[in-house]
PDB file of C-alpha atoms in Angstrom:
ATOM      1  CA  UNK A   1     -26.616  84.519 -85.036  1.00 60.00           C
ATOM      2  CA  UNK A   2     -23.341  86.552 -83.960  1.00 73.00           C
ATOM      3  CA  UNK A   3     -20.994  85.624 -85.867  1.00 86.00           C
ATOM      4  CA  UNK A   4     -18.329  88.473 -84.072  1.00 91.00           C
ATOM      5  CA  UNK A   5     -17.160  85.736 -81.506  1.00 93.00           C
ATOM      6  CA  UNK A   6     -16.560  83.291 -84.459  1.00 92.00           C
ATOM      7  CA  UNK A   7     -14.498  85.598 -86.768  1.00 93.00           C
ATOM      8  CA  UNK A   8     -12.537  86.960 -83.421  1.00 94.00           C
ATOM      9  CA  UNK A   9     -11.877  83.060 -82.015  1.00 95.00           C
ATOM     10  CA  UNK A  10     -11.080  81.868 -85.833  1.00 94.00           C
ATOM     11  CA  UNK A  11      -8.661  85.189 -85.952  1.00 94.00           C
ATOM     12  CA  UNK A  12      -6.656  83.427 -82.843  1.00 96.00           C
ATOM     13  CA  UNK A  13      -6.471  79.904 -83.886  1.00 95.00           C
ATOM     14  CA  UNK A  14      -4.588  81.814 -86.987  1.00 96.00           C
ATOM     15  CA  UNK A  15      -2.320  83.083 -84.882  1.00 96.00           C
ATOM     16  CA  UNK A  16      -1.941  79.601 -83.200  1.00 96.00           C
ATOM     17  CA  UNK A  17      -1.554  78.181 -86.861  1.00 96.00           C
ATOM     18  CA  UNK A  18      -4.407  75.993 -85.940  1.00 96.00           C
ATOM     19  CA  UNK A  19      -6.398  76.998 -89.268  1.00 96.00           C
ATOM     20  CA  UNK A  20      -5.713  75.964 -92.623  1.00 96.00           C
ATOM     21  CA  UNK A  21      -7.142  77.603 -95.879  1.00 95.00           C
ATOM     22  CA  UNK A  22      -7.649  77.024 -99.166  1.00 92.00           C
ATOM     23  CA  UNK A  23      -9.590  74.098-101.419  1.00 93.00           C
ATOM     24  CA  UNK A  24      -6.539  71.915-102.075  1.00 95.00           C
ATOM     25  CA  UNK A  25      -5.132  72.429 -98.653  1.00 96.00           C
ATOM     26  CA  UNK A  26      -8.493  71.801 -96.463  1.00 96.00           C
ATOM     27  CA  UNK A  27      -9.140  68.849 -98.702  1.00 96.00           C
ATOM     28  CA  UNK A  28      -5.919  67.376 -97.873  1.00 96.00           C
ATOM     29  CA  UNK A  29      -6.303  67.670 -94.152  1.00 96.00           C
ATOM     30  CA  UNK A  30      -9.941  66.014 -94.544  1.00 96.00           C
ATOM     31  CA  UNK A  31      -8.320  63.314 -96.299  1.00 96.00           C
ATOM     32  CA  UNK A  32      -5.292  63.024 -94.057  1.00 96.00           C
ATOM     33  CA  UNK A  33      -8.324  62.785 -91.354  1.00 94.00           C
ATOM     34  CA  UNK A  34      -6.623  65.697 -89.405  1.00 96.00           C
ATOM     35  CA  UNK A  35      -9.075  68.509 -89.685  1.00 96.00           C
ATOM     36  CA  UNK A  36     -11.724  68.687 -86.786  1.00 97.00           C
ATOM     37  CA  UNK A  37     -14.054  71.294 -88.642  1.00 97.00           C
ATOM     38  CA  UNK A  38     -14.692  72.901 -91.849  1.00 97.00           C
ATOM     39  CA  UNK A  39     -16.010  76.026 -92.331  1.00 96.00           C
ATOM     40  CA  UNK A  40     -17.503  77.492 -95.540  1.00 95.00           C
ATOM     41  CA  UNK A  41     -18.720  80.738 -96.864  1.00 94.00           C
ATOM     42  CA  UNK A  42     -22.011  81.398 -97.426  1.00 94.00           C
ATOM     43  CA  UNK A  43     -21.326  82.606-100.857  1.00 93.00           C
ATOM     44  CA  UNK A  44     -19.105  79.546-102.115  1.00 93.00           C
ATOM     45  CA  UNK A  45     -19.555  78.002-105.642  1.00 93.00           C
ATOM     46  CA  UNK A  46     -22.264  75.025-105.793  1.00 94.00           C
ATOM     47  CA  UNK A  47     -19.177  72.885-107.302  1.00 95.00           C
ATOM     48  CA  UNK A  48     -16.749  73.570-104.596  1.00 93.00           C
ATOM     49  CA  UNK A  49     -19.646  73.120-101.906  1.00 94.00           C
ATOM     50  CA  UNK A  50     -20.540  69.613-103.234  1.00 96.00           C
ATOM     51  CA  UNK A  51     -16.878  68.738-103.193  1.00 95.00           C
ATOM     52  CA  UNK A  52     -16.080  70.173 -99.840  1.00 96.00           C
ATOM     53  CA  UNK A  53     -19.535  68.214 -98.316  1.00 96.00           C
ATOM     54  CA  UNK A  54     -18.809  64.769 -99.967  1.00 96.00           C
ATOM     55  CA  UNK A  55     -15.208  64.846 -98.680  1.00 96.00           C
ATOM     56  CA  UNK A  56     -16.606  65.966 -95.339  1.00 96.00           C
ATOM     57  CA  UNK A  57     -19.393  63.568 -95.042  1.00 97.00           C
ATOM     58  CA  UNK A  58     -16.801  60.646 -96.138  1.00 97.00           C
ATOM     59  CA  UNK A  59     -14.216  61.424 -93.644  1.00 96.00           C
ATOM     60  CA  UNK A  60     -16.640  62.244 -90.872  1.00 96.00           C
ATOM     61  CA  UNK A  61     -15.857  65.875 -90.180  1.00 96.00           C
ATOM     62  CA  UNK A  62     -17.965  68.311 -89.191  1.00 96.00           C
ATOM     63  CA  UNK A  63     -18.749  71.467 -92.223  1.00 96.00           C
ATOM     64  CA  UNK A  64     -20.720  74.704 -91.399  1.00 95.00           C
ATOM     65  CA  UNK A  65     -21.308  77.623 -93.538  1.00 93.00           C
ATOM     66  CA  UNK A  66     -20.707  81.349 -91.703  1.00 89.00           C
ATOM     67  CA  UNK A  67     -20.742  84.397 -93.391  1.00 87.00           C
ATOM     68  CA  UNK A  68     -19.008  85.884 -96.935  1.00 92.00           C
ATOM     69  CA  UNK A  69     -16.031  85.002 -98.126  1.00 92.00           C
ATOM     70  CA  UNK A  70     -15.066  88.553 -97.246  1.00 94.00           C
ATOM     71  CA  UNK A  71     -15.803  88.329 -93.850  1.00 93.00           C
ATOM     72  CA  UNK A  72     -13.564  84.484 -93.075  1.00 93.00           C
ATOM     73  CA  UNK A  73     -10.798  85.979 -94.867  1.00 93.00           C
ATOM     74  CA  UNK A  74     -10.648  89.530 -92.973  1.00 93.00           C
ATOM     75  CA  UNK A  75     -11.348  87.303 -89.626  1.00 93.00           C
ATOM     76  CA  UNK A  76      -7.821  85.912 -90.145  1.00 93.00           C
ATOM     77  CA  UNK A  77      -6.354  88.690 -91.546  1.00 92.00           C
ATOM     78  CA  UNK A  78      -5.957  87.887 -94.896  1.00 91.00           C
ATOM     79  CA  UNK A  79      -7.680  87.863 -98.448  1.00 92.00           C
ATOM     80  CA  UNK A  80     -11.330  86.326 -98.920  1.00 92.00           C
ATOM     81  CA  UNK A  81     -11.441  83.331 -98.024  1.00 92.00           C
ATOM     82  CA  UNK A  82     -13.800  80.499 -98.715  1.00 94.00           C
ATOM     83  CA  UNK A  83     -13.087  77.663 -97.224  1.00 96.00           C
ATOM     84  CA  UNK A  84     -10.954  76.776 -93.950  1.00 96.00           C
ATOM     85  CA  UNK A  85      -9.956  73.680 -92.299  1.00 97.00           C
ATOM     86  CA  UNK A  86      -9.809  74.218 -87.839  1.00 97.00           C
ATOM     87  CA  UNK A  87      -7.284  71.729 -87.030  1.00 97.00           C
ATOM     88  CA  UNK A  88      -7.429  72.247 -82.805  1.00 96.00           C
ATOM     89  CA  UNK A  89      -9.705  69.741 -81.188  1.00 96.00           C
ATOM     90  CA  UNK A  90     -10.351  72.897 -78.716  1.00 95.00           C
ATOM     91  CA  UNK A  91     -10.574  75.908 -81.583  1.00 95.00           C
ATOM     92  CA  UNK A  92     -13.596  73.101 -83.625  1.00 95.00           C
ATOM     93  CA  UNK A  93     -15.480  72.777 -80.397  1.00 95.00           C
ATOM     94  CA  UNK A  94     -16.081  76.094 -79.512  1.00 95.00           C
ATOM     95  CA  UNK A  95     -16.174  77.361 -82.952  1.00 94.00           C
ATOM     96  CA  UNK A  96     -18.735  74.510 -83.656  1.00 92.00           C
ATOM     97  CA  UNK A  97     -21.181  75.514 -80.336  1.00 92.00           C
ATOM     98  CA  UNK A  98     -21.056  79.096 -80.954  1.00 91.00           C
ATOM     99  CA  UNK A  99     -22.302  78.017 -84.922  1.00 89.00           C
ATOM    100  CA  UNK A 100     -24.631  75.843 -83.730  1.00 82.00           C
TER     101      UNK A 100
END
């Protein structure tokens, strides 16, 4: 799988401030039911994964894993990143065909 279309579309729904980031944050959004689709790093803690998959599976929204934490965070220009929250209908649909 490419994953360069992914990291360049998830670098402009940053831009659009359509992304959110972090374990606390992403979990909130879940909760709040207003995240679309989460995405996770391949290389995320078993803990955090379980966590991150229960609240997903609860709440009904969509999780995928795609790439290193390395890789998500340098897609949006930032630090790694392990975990982030698409909050576009639009951005979660595309991001979600091109993952499969």
């Amino acid at each position: 799988m490419d994953l360069t279309k992914v990291y360049s579309l998830l670098g402009i729904a940053f831009r659009a401030r359509k992304l959110v980031t972090g374990e606390e944050l992403v979990l909130k959004e879940v909760r709040r039911q207003k995240a679309r689709l989460v995405i996770i790093s391949e290389d995320i803690s078993e803990k955090t994964e379980k966590t991150i998959r229960n609240k997903c599976q609860y709440y009904d929204v969509p999780l995928v894993k795609a790439g290193a934490r390395e890789q998500l965070g340098g897609a949006i220009g930032k630090d790694a990143r392990a975990i982030i929250a698409v909050m576009d209908k639009g951005f979660a649909t595309k991001l979600a065909d091109l993952l499969g």
